[in-house]
XYZ file of N, CA and C in Angstrom:
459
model
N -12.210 -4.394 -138.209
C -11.428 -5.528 -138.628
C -12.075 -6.819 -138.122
N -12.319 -7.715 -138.752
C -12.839 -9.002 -139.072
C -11.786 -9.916 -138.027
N -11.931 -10.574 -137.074
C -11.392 -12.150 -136.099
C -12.467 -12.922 -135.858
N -11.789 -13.957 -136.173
C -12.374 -15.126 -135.472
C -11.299 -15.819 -133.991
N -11.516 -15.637 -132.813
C -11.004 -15.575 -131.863
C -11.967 -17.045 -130.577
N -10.452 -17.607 -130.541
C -10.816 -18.840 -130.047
C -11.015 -18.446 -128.730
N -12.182 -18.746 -127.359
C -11.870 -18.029 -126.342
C -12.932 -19.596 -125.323
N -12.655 -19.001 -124.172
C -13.298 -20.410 -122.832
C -14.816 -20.062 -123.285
N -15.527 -21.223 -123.542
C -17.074 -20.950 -124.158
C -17.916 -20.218 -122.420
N -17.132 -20.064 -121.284
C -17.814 -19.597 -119.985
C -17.240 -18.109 -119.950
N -16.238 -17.378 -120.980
C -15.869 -15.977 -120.990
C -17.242 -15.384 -120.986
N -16.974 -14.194 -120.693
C -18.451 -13.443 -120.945
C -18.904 -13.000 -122.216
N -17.978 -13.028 -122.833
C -18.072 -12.387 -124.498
C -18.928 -13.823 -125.222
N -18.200 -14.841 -124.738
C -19.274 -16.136 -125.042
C -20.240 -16.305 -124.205
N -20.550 -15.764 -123.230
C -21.816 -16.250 -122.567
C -23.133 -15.407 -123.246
N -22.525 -13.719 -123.584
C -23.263 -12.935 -124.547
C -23.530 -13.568 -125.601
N -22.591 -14.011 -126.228
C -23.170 -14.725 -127.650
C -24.600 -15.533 -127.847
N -23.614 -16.614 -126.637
C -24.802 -17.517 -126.412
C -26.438 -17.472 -126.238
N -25.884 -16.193 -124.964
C -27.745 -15.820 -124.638
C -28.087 -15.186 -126.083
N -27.398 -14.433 -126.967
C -28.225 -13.840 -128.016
C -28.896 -15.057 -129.226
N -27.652 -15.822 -129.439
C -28.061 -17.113 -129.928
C -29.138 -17.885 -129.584
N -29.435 -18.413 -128.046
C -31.025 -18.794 -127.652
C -31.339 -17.886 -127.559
N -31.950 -16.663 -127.492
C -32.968 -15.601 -128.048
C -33.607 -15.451 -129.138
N -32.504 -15.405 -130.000
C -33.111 -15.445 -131.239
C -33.823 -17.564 -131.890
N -32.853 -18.374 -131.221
C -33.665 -19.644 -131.374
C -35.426 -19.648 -130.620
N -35.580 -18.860 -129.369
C -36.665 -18.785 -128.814
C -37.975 -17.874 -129.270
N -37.564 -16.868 -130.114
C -38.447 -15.892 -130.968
C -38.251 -16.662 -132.385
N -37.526 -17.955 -132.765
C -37.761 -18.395 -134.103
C -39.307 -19.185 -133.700
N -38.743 -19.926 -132.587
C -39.573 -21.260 -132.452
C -40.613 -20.714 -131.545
N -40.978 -19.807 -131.474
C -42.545 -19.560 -130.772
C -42.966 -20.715 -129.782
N -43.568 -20.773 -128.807
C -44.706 -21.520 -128.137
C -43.985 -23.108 -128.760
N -42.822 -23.547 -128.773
C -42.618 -24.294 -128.917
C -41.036 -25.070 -127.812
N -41.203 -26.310 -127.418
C -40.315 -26.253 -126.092
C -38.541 -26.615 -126.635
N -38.075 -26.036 -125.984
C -36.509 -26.739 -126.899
C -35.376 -27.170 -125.479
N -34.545 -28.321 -125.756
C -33.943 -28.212 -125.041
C -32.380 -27.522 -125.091
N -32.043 -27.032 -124.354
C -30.783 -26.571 -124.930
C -29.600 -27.183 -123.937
N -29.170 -28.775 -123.811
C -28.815 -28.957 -122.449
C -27.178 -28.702 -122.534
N -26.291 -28.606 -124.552
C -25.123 -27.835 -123.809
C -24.983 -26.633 -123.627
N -25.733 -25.764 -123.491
C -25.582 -24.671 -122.686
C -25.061 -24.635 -121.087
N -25.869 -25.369 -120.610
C -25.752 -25.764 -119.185
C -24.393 -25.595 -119.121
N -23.402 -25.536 -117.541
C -22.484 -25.100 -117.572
C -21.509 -26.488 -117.487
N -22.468 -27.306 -116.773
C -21.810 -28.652 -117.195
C -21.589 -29.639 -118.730
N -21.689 -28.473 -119.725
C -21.813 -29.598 -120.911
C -20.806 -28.295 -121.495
N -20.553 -26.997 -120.890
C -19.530 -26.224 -121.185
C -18.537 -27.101 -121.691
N -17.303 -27.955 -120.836
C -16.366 -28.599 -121.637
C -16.438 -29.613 -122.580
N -17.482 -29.387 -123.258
C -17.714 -29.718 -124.244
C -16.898 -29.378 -125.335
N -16.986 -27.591 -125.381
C -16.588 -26.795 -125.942
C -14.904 -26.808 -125.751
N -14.385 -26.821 -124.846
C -12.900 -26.822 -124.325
C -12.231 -27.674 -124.731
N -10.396 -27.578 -125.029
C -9.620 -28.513 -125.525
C -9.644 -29.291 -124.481
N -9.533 -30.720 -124.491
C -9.436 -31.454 -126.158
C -10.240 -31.737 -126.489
N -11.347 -32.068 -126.218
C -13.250 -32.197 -126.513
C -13.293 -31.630 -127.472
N -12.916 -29.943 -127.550
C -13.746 -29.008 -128.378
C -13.560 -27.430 -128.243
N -13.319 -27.023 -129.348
C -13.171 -25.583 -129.138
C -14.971 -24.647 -129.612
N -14.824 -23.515 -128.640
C -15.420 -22.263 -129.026
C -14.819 -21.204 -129.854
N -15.417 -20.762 -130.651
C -14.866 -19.035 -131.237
C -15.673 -18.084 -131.191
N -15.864 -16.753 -131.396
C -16.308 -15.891 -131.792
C -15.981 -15.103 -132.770
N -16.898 -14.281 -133.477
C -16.663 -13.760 -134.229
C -16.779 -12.524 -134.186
N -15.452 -11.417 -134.257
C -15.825 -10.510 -133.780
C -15.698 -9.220 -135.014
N -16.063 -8.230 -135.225
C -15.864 -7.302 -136.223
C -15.841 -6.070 -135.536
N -14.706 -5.140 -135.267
C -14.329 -3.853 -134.915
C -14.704 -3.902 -133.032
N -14.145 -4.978 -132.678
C -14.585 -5.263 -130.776
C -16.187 -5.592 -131.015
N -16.792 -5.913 -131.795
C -18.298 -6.287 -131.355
C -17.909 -7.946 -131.910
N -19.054 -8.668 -131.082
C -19.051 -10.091 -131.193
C -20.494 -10.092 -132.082
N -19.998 -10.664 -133.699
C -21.351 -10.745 -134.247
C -21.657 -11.855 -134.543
N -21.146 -13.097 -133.764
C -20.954 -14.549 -134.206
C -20.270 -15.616 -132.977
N -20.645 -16.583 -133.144
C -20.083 -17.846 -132.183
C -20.366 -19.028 -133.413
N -19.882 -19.955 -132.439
C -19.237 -21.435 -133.447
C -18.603 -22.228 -132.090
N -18.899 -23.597 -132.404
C -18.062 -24.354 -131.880
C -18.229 -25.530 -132.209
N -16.910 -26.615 -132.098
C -16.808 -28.268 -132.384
C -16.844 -28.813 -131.067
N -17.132 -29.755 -131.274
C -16.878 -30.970 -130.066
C -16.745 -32.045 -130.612
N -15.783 -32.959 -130.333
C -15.296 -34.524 -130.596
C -16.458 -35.651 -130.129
N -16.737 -35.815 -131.446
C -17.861 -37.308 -131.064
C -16.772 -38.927 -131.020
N -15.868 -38.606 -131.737
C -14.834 -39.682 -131.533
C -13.645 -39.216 -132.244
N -12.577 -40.385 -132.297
C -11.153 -40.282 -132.611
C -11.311 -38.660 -134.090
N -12.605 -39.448 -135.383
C -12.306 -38.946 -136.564
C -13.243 -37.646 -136.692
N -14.034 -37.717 -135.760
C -15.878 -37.283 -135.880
C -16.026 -36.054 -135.283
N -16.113 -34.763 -135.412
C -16.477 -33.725 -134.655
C -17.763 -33.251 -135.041
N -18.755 -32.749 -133.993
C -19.804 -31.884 -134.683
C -20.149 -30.386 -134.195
N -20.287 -29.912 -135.138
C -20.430 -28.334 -135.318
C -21.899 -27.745 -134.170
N -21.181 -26.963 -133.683
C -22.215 -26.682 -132.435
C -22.392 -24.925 -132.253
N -23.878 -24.757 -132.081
C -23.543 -23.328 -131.327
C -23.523 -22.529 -132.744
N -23.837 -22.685 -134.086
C -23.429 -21.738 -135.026
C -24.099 -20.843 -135.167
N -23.551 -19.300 -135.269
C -24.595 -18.103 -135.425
C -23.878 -16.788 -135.692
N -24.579 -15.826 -136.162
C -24.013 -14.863 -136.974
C -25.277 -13.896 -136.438
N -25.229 -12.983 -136.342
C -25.793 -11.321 -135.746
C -26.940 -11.500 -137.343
N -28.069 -11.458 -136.844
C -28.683 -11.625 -138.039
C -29.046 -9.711 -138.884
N -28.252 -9.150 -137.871
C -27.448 -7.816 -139.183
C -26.465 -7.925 -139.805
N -26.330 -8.853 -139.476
C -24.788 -9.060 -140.104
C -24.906 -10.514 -140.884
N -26.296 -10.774 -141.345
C -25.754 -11.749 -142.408
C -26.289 -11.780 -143.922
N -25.587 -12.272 -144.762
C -25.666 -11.531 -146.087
C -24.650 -11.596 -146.140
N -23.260 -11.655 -145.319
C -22.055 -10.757 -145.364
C -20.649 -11.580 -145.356
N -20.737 -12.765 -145.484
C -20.060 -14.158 -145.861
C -19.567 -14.454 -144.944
N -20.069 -13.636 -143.656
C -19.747 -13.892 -141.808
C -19.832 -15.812 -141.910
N -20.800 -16.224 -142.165
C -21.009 -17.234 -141.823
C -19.956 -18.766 -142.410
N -19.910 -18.201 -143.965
C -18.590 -18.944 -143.877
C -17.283 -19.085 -143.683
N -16.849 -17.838 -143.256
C -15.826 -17.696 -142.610
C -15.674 -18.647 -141.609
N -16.737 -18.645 -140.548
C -16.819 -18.968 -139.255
C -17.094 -20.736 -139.578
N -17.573 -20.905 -140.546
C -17.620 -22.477 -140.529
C -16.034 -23.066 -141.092
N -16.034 -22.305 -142.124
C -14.406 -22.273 -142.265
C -13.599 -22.428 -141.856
N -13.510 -21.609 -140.365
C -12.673 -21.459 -139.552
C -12.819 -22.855 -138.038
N -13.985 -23.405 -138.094
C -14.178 -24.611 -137.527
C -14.050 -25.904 -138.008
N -14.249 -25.912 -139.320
C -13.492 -26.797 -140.157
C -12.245 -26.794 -139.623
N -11.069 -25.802 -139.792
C -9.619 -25.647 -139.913
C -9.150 -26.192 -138.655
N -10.452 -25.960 -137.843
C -9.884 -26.065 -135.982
C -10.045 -27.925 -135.955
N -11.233 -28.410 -136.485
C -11.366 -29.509 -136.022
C -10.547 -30.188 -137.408
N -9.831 -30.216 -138.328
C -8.898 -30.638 -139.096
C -7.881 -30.699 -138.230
N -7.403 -29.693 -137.962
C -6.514 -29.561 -137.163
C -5.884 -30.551 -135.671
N -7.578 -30.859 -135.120
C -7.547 -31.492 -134.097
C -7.350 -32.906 -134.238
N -7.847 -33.475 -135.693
C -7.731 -34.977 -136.091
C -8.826 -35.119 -136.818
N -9.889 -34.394 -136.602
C -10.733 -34.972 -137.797
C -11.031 -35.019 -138.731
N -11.360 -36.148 -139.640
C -11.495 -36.594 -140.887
C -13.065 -36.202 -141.311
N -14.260 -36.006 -140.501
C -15.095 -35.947 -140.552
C -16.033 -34.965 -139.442
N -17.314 -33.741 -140.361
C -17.936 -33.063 -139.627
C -18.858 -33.191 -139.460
N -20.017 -33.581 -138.269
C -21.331 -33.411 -138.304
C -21.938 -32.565 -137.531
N -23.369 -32.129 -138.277
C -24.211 -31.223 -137.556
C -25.476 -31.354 -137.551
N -26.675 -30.886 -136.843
C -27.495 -30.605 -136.813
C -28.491 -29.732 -136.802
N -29.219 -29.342 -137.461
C -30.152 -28.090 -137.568
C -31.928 -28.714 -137.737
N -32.532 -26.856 -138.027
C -33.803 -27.019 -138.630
C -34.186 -26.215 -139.322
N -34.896 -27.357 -140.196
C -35.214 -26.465 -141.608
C -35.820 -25.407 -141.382
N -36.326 -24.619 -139.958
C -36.962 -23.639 -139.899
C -35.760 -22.442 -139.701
N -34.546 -22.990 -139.417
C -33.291 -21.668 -139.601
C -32.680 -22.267 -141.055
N -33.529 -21.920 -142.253
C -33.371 -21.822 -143.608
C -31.937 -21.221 -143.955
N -31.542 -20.124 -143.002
C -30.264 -19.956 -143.575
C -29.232 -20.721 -143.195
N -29.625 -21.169 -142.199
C -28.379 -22.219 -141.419
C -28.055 -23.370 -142.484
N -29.594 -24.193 -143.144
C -29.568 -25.125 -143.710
C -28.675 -25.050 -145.435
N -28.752 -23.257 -145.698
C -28.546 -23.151 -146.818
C -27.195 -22.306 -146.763
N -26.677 -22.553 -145.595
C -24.754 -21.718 -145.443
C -24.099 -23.559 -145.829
N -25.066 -24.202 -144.879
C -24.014 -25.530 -144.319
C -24.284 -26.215 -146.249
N -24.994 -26.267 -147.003
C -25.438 -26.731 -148.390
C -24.307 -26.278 -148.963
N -23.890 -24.467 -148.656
C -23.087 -24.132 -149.432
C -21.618 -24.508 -149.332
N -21.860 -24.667 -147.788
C -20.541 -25.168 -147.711
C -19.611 -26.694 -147.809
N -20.648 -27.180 -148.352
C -20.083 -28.605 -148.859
C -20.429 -29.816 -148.204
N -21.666 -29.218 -147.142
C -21.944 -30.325 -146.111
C -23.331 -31.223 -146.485
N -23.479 -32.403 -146.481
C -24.865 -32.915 -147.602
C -25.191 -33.756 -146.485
N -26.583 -33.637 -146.943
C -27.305 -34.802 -145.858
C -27.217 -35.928 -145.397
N -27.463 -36.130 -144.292
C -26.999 -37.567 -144.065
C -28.594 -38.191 -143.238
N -28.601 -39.454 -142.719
C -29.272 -39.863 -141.694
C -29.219 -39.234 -140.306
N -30.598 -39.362 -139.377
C -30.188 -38.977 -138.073
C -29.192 -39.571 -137.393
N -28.342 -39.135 -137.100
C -26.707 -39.564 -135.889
C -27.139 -38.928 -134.371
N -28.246 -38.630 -134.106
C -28.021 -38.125 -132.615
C -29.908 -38.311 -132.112
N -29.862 -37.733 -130.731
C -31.450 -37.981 -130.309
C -32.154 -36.486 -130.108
N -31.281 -35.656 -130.800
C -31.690 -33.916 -130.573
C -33.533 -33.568 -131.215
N -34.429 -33.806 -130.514
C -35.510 -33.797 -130.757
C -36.058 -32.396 -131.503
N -35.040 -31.504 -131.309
C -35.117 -30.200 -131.733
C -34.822 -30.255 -133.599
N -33.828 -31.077 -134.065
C -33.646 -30.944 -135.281
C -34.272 -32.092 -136.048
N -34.016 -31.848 -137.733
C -34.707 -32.554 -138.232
C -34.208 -32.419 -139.604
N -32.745 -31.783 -139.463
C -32.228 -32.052 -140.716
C -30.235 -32.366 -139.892
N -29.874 -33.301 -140.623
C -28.384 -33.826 -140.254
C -27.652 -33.535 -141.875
N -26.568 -33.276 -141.176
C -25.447 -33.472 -142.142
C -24.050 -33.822 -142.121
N -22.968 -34.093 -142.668
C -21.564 -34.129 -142.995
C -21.070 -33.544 -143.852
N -19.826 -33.574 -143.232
C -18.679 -33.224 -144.535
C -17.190 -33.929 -144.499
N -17.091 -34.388 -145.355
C -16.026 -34.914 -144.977
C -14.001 -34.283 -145.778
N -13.706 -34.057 -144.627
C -12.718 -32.877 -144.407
C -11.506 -34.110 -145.263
């Protein structure tokens, strides 16, 4: 059975996520340096109400997915942390889970979503396309990405 389950982004079920999430960012990007500074445990409440929620995504007790928002202001949240078990995608995991962060940060007040990626996680670029989110200008100093977007909720 299919949840998306809101939980403290420092649980262990999210700290698993996470490390699998930079793993697989670190075998994308080869010999190349990245920073990852909200990971750190101080950029954790990031993730936490009222800033920002974490989820996971879990299917039959396994976690095949994480997600999370954080509040850039009153209207503005951006999508953080997104990832799906790359066995498990193909499998409309992924919009569920954006779906379901949409609903959270609607919920919270915002009128508006932004994110960041790279065109080298092609599927990332082509879930967030599908899901209604279109390019925008750079909004942040993340040296790692090189494609931005919105949506406006």
């Amino acid at each position: 059975m299919l949840e998306i389950l809101t939980v403290d982004p420092s649980a262990p079920e999210a700290s698993e996520a996470l490390t699998r999430y930079l793993a697989e960012l670190e075998e994308r990007f080869v010999g190349e340096t990245h920073a990852h500074d909200e990971e750190s445990s101080d950029h954790l409440d990031n993730f936490r109400p009222p800033n920002g929620t974490f989820v996971l995504l879990i299917d039959d007790g396994s976690t095949i997915g994480c997600g999370a928002i954080r509040r850039l202001d009153e209207t503005t949240f951006e999508v953080k942390r997104m990832w799906v078990d790359p066995l498990e995608r193909g499998k409309g995991h992924g919009l569920r889970l954006i779906g379901a962060l949409e609903d959270l940060a609607r919920y919270a007040g915002a009128q508006r979503l932004v994110l960041d990626t790279n065109d080298t996680l092609f599927e990332a670029v082509s879930l967030y396309e599908r899901s209604g989110f279109g390019r925008i200008d750079r909004y942040n100093n993340n040296f790692d990405a090189n494609c931005w977007f919105e949506k406006l909720l």
